[in-house]
Coordinates of C-alpha atoms and ligand atoms in Angstrom, one line a residue:
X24 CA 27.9 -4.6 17.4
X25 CA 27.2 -4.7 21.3
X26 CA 23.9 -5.6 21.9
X27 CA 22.3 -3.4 18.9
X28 CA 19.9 -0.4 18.9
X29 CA 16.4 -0.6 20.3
X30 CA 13.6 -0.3 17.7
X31 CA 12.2 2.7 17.8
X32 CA 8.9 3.9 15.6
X33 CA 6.8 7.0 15.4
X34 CA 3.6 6.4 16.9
X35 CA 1.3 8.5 15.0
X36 CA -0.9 7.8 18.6
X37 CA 0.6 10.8 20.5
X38 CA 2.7 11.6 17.9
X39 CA 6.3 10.7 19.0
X40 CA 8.5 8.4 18.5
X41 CA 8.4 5.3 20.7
X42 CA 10.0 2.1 21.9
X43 CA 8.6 -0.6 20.3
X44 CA 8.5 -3.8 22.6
X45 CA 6.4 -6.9 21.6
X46 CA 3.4 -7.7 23.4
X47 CA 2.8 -10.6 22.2
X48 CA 4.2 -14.0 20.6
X49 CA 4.0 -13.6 17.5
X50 CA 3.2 -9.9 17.2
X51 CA 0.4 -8.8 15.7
X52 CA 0.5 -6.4 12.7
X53 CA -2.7 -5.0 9.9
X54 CA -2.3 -3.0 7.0
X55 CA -5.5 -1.7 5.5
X56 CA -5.2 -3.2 1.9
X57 CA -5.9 -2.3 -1.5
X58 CA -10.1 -1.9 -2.4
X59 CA -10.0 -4.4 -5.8
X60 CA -12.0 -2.0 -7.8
X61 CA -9.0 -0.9 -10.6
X62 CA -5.3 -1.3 -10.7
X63 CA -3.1 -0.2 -7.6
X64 CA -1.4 2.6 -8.7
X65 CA 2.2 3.5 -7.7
X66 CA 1.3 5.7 -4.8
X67 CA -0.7 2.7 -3.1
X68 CA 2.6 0.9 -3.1
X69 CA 4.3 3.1 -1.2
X70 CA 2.3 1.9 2.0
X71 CA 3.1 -2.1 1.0
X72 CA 7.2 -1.2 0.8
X73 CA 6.7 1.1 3.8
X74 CA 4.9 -1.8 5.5
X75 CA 7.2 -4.2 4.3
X76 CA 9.9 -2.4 5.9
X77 CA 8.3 -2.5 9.4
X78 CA 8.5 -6.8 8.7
X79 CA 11.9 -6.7 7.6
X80 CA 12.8 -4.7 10.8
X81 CA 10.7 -7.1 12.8
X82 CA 12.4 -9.6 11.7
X83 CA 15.8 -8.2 12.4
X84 CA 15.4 -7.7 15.7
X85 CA 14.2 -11.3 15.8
X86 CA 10.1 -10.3 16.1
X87 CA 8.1 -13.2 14.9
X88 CA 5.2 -11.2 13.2
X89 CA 1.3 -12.0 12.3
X90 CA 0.9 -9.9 9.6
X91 CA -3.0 -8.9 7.9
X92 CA -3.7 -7.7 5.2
X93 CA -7.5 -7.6 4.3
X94 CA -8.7 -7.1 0.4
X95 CA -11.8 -4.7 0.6
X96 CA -14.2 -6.2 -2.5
X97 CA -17.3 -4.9 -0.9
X98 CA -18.3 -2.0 1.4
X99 CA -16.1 0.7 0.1
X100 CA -18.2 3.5 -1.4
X101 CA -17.0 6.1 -4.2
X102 CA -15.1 8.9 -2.2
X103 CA -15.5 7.1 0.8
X104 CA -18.7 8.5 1.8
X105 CA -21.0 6.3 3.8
X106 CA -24.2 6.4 1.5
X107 CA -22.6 6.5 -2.3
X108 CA -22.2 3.6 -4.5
X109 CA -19.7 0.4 -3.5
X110 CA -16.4 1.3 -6.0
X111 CA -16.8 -2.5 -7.1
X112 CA -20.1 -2.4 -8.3
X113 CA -19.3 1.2 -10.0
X114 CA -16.6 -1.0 -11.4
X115 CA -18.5 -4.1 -12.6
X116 CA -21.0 -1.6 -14.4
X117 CA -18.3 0.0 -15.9
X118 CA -16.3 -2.8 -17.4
X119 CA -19.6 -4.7 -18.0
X120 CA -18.2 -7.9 -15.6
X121 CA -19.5 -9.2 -12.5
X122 CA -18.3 -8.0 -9.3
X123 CA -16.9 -11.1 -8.7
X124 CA -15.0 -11.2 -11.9
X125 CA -13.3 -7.4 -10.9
X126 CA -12.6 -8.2 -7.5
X127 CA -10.8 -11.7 -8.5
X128 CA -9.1 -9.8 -11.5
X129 CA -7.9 -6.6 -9.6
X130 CA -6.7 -8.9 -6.6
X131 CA -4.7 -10.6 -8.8
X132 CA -3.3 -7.3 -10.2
X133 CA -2.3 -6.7 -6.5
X134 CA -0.2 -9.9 -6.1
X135 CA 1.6 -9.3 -9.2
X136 CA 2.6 -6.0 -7.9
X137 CA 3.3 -7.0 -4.5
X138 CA 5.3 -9.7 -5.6
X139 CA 7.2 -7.7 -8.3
X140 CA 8.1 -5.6 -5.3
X141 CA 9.6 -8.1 -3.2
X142 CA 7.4 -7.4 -0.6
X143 CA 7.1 -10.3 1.9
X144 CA 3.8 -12.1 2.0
X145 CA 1.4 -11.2 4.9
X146 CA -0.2 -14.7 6.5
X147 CA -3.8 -14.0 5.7
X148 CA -5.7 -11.8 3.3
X149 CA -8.8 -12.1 4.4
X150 CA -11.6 -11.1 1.9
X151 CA -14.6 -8.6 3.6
X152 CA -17.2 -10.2 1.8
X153 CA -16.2 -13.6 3.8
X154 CA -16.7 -11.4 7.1
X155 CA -20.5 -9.9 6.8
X156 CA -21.8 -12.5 8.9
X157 CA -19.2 -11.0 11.5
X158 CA -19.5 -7.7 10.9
X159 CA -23.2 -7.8 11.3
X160 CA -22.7 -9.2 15.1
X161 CA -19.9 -6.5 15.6
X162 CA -22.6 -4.3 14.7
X163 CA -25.3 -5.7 16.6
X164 CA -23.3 -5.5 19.7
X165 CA -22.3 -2.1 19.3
X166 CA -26.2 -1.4 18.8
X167 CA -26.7 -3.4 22.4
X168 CA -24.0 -1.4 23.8
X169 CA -26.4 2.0 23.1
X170 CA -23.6 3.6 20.7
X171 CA -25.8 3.4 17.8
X172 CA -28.7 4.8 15.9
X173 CA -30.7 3.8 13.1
X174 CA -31.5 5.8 10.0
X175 CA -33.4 5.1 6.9
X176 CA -29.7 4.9 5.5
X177 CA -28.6 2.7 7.5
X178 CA -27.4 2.1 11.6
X179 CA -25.0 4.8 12.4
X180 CA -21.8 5.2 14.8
X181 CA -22.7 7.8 17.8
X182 CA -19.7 9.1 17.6
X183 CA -21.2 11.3 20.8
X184 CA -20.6 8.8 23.2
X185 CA -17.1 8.1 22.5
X186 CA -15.4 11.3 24.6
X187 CA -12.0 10.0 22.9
X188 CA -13.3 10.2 19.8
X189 CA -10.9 12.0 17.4
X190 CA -7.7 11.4 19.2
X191 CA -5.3 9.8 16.8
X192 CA -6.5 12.3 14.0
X193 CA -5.7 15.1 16.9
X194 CA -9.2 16.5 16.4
X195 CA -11.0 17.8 19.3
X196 CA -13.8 19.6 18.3
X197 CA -16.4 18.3 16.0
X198 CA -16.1 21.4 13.8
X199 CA -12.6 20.8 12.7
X200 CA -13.9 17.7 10.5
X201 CA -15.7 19.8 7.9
X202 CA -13.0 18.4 5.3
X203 CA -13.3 14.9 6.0
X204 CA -17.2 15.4 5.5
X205 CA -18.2 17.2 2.7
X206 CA -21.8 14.5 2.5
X207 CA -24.8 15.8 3.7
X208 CA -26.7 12.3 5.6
X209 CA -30.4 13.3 6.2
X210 CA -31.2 12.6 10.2
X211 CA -26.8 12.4 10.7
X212 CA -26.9 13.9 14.2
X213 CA -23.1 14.8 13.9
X214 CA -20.8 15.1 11.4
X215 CA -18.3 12.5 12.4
X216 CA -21.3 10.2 12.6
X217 CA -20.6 6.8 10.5
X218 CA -22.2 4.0 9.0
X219 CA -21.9 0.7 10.7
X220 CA -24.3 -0.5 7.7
X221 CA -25.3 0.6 4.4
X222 CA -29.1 0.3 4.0
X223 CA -30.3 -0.9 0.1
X224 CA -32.3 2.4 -0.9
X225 CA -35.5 1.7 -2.2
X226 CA -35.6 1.0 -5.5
X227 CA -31.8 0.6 -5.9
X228 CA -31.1 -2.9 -5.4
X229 CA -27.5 -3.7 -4.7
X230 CA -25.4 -6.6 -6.5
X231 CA -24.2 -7.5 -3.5
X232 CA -26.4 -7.1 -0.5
X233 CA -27.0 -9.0 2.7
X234 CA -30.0 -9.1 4.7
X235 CA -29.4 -7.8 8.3
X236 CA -31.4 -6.5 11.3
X237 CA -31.1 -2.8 9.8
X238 CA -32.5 -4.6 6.5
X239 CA -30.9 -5.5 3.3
X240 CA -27.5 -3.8 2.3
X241 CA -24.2 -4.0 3.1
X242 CA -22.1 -3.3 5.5
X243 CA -19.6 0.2 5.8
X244 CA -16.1 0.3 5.1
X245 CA -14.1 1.4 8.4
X246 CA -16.2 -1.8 10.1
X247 CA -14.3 -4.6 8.0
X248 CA -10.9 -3.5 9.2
X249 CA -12.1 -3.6 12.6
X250 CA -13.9 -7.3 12.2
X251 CA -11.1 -8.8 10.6
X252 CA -8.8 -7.8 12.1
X253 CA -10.0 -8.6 15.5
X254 CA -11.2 -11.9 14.3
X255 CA -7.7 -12.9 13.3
X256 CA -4.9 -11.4 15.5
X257 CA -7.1 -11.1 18.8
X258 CA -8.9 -8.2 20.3
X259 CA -5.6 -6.1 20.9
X260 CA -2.7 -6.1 18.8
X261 CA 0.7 -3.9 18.4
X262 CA 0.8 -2.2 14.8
X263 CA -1.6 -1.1 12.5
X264 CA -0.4 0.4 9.5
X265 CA -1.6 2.5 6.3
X266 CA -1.5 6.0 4.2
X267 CA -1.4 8.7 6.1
X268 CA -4.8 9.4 4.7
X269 CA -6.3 6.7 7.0
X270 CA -5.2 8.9 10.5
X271 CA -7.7 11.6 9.8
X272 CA -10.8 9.4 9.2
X273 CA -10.6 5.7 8.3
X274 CA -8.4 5.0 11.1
X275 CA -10.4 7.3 13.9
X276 CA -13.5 5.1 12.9
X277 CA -11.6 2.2 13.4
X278 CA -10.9 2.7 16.8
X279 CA -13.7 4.8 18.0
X280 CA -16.2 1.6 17.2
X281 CA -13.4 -1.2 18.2
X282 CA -13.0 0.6 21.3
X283 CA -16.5 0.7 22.2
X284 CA -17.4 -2.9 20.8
X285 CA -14.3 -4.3 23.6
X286 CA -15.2 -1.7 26.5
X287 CA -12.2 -2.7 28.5
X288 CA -11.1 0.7 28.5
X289 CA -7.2 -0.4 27.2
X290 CA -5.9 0.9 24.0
X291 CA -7.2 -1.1 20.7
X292 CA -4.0 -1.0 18.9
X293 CA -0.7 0.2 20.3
X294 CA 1.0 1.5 17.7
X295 CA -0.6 3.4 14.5
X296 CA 2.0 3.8 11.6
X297 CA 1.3 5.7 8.6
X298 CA 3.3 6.8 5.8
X299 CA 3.7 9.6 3.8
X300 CA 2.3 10.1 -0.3
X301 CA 3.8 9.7 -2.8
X302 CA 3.6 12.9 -5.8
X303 CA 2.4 11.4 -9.2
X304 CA 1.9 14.4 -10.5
X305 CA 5.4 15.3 -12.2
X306 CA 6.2 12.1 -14.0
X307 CA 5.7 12.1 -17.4
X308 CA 5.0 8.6 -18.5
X309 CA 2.5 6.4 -21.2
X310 CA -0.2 5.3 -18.3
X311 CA -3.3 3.5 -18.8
X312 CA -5.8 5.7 -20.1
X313 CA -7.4 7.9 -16.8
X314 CA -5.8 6.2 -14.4
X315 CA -2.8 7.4 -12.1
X316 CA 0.7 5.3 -13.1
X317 CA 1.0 1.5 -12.2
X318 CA 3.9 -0.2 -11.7
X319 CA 3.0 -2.2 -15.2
X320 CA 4.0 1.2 -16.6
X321 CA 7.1 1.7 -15.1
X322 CA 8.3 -1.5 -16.6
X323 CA 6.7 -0.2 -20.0
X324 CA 9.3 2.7 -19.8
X325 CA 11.6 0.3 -19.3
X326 CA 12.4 0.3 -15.6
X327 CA 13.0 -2.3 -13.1
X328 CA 10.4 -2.6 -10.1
X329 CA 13.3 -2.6 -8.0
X330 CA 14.6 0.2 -9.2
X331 CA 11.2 1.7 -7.8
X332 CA 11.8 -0.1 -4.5
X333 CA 15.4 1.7 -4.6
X334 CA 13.7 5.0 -5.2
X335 CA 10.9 5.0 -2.4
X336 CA 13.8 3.3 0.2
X337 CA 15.7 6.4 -0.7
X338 CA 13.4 8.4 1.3
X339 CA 12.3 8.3 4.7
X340 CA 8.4 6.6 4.7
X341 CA 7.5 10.3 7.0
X342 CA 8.4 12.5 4.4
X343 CA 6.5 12.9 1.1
X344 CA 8.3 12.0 -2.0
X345 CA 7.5 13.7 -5.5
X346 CA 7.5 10.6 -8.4
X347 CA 9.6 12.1 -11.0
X348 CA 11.1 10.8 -14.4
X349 CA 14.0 12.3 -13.1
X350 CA 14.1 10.3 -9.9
X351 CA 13.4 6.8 -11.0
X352 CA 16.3 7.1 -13.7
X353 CA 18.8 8.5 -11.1
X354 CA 17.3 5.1 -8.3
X355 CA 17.7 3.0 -11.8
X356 CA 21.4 4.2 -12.5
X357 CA 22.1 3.8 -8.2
X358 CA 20.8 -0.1 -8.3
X359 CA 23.0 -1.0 -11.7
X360 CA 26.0 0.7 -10.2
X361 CA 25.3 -0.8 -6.6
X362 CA 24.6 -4.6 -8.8
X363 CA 27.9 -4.1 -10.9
X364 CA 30.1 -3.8 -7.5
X365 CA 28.2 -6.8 -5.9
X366 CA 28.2 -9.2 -8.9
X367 CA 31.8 -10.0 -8.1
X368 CA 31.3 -11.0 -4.5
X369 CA 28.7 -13.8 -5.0
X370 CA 27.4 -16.1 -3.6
X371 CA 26.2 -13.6 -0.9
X372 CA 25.0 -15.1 2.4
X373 CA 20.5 -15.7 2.9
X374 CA 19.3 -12.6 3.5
X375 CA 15.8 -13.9 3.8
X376 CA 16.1 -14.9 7.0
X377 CA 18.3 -13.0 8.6
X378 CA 17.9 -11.1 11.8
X379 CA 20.8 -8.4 13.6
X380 CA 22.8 -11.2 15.7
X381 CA 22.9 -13.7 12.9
X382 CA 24.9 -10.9 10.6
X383 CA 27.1 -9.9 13.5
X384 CA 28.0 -13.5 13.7
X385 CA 28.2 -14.4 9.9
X386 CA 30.9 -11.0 10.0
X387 CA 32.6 -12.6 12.8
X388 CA 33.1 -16.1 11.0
X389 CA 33.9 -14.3 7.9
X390 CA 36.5 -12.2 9.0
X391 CA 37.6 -16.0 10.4
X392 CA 38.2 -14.0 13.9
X393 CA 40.6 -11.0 12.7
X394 CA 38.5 -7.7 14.4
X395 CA 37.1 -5.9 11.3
X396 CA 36.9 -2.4 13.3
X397 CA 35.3 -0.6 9.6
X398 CA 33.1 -3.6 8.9
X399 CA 31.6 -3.6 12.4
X400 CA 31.1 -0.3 12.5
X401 CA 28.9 -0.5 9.3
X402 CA 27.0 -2.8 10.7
X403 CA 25.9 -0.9 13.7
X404 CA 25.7 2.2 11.0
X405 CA 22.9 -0.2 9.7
X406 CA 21.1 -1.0 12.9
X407 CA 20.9 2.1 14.0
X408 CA 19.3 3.4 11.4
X409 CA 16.7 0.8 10.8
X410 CA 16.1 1.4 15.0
X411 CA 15.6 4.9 14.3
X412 CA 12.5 4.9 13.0
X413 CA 13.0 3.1 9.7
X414 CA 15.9 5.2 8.3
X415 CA 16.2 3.2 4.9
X416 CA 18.0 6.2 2.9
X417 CA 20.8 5.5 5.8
X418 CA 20.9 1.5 5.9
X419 CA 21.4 2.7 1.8
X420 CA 24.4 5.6 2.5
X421 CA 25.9 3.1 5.0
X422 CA 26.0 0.1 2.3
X423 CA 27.7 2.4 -0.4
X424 CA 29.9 3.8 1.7
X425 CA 30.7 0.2 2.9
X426 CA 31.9 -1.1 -0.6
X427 CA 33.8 1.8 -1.6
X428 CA 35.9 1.4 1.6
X429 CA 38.6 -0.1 0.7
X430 CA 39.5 -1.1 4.7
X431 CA 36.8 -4.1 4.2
X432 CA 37.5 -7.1 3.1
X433 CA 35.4 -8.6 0.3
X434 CA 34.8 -11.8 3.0
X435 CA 33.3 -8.7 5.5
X436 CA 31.5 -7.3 3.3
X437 CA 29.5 -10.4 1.9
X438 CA 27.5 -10.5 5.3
X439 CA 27.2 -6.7 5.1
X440 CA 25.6 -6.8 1.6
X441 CA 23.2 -9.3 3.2
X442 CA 22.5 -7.7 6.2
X443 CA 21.5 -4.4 3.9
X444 CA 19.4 -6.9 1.9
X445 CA 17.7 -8.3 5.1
X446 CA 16.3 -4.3 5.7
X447 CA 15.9 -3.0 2.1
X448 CA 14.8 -6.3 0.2
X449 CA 16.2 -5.2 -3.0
X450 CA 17.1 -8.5 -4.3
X451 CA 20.9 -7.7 -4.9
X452 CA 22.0 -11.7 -4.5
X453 CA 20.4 -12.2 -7.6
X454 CA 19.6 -9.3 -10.0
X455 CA 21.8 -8.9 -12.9
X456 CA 22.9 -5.3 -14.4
X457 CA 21.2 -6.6 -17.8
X458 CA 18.1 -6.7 -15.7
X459 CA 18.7 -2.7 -15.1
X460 CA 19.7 -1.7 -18.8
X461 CA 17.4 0.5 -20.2
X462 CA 15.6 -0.6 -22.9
X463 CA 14.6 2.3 -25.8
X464 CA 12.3 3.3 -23.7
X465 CA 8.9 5.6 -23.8
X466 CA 10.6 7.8 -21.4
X467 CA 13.3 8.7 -23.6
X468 CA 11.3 9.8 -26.3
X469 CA 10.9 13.3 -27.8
X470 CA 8.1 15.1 -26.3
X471 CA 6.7 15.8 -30.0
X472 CA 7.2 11.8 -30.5
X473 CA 4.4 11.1 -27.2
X474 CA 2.3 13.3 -28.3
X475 CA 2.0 12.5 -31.7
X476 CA 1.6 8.9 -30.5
X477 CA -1.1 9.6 -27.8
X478 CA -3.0 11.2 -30.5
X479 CA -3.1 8.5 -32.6
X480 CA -3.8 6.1 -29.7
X481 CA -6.9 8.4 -28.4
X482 CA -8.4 9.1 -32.2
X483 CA -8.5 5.3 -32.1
X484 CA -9.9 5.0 -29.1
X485 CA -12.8 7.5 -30.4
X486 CA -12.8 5.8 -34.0
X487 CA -13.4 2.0 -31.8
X488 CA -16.0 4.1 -29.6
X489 CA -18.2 5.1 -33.1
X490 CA -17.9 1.6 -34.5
X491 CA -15.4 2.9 -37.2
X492 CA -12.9 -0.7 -37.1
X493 CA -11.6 0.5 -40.4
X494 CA -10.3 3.5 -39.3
X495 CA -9.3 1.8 -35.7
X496 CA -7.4 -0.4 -37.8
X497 CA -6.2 1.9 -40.3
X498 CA -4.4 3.6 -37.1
X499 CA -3.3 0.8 -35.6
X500 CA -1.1 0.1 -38.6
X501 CA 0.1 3.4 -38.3
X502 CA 1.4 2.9 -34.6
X503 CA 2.4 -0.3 -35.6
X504 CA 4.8 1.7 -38.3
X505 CA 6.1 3.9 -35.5
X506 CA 7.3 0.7 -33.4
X507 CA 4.1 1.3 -30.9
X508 CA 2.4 -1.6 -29.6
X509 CA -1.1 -1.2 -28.3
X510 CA -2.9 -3.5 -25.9
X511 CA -6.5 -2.6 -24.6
X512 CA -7.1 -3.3 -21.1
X513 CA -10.5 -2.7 -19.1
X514 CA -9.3 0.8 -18.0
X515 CA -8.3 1.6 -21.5
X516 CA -5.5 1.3 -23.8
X517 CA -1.8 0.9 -22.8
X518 CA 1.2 1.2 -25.5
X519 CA 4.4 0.2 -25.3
X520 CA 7.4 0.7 -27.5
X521 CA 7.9 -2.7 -29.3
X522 CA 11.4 -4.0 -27.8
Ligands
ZN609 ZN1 -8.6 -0.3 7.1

């Protein structure tokens, strides 16, 4: 490899793709994180493994990185509107807890998943409700500044005065938002108007509320990505990341009120990275009850989170990806195959460490200073395609192709398998293929067989909602017959075939 590919990534600022060069030592990187109000479902993930991705690249081409990631347990209203309820208090009422007791149980739910997924830790998540104090000064200042007004609602973003208002979303006229802003705000002036703070209405006390100079509330959601942010990689950083929902509204409200609260007239962030969704909608799977698959599910039907991993890798983070039953058995099948022709090789080099000259070196000692023209050539294969905007489904192609030549030597190919592992963090120096066997599995069951089983699940749901235990119980003995396992959670039953 001479000298390797330069990183490239598609700035979703100007929409192109971009050199990326470090401005700073460590770089700075934030990814919106998950609002600990319910379970993440699988669809949230994808932005974690997409962000993950943008470390692991980092750290090939030898990018220290400060990564954020900020858990939202207050401020976050139901469809993201600026005067609805917070989705955590919604939450607590719900599942008759306290907020406290959601957030901290949801947040763990997002650690498990995070760490099922491999996904390398960020160095802070910084809770919002530790950040009012801030955000109420960020706010304050922005009121000084004259880019406010106050409402009985609450003190509101001009977004008037900010003539670059709109730009990452590509919106230049305030008419194109009509989507984005369904919510009729009494006084608003414009539609892309937004809350910097919540005012309490009178007569609805919030559960969590803090007294401010716009009275007691709490503060809006697009400030604490801003405050925290700022408060913990500096006032200008290189990469903010998230869903590709976030360009068209979070993320313009992000900057628009960041932007004015600096005034220095540079760039907030230079470099906005969003990825694509993912498609729930054609897997057929045993979920929690009215929520949208987890990745506790996918292990239910007997699949290995890796094997999810595999399956989002296996398209490129721009382009959506429809979640099928079909697709997660065919990434399954790729990852036992791909395990099966490694197992022999082991011990495999670190791959937790390693960045693009460290591999080119490791396959020069292991080729013990032969020229490996094939092996080499993979390599580069590799590095170009993580410089080329993140091409995962190549760094994959270029590793299978890589072990079924037969030009490369099994001592070339250990640093090649490690290398791959670096980019894709798939774990493949340790899992086993009788990790990736399928169990009997809910997804190989007869469609009459699920439905005659979620029957019985939801009449005992209903028969627990009257009071009837005897009947509830009565049922339960009759999944318990049929091998099903039922466990209740706060969002509702979850069954599982009894291994
Ligand atoms: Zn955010």
């Amino acid at each position: 490899m001479t000298g390797g590919h330069q990183l490239r990534l598609y700035n979703s600022l100007g929409r192109r793709v971009e050199d990326f060069v470090p401005s700073a030592d460590p770089s700075g990187m934030y990814s919106c994180g998950p609002t600990v109000y319910a379970y993440p479902h699988l669809g949230n993930m994808r932005a974690y493994v997409f962000a993950d991705t943008v470390r692991r690249a980092l750290r090939w081409k030898a990018v220290k990185v400060r990564h954020v990631v900020n858990i939202t347990d207050v401020g976050h209203a139901v469809a993201d509107t600026d005067t609805g309820e917070d989705k955590v208090e919604v939450a607590a009422a719900r599942e008759r807890r306290s907020v406290q007791e959601i957030a901290e149980f949801y947040t763990r739910a997002f650690f498990d998943d995070i760490q099922a997924l491999n996904i390398l830790p960020a160095a802070e998540y910084p809770r919002a409700s530790a950040y009012v104090g801030q955000m109420i000064e960020f706010a304050a200042t922005l009121e000084k500044k004259g880019c406010t007004y106050r409402l009985p609602s609450g003190l509101y973003f001009d977004t008037a005065k900010d003539p670059r208002y709109g730009e990452l979303a590509q919106l230049h006229a305030e008419g194109q938002r009509e989507a984005a802003r369904l919510e009729q705000v009494p006084g608003r002036r414009r539609k892309t108007d937004f809350a910097l703070w919540r005012a309490e209405r009178p007569g609805r006390r919030r559960v969590m509320r803090w007294d401010s100079p716009w009275g007691w509330g709490a503060p809006g959601w697009h400030l604490e990505c801003s405050v925290m942010s700022i408060a913990l990689l500096g006032p200008h950083f290189d990469i903010h990341t998230g869903g590709v929902d976030h360009r068209e509204l979070h993320h313009v409200n992000e900057i628009a009120q960041s932007e004015a609260y600096l005034g220095d007239g540079k760039p907030w962030v230079r470099f906005w990275l969003h990825n694509e969704f993912l498609q729930l909608g054609a897997a057929k799977m045993a979920k929690s009850a009215g929520g949208a698959p987890r990745l506790a599910d996918l292990v239910n039907a007997g699949y290995h989170p890796m094997a999810f991993r595999l399956f989002l890798l296996g398209g490129h983070y721009r382009s959506q990806l429809d979640f099928t039953t079909e697709a997660m058995d065919a990434a399954q099948a790729t990852l036992r195959r791909l395990v099966a022709r490694i197992q022999p090789l082991r011990p495999l080099p670190a791959a937790d460490t390693l960045d693009a000259a460290t591999a080119a070196a490791g396959l020069a000692a292991g080729s013990s200073g032969q020229h490996d023209p094939a092996a080499a050539r993979a390599l580069d294969l590799m590095d170009a395609a993580i410089a080329a905007d993140l091409s995962t489904p190549k760094i994959l192609a270029a590793l299978q192709d890589a072990l079924r030549d037969p030009a490369i030597t099994p001592d070339a190919l250990r640093p090649l398998i490690a290398a791959a592992d670096a980019l894709l963090g798939l774990r493949l120096a340790t899992l086993e293929t009788a990790d990736l066997e399928q169990r009997r599995s809910a997804a190989e069951l007869a469609p009459e067989e699920r439905h005659a089983i979620e029957r019985l699940v939801a009449e005992r749901t209903q028969a627990r909602k009257e009071r009837d235990w005897a009947r509830a119980d009565q049922i339960r003995a009759e999944l318990d017959d049929l091998g099903v396992q039922v466990t209740d959670t706060p969002t509702g039953p979850v069954w599982q075939l009894r291994p």
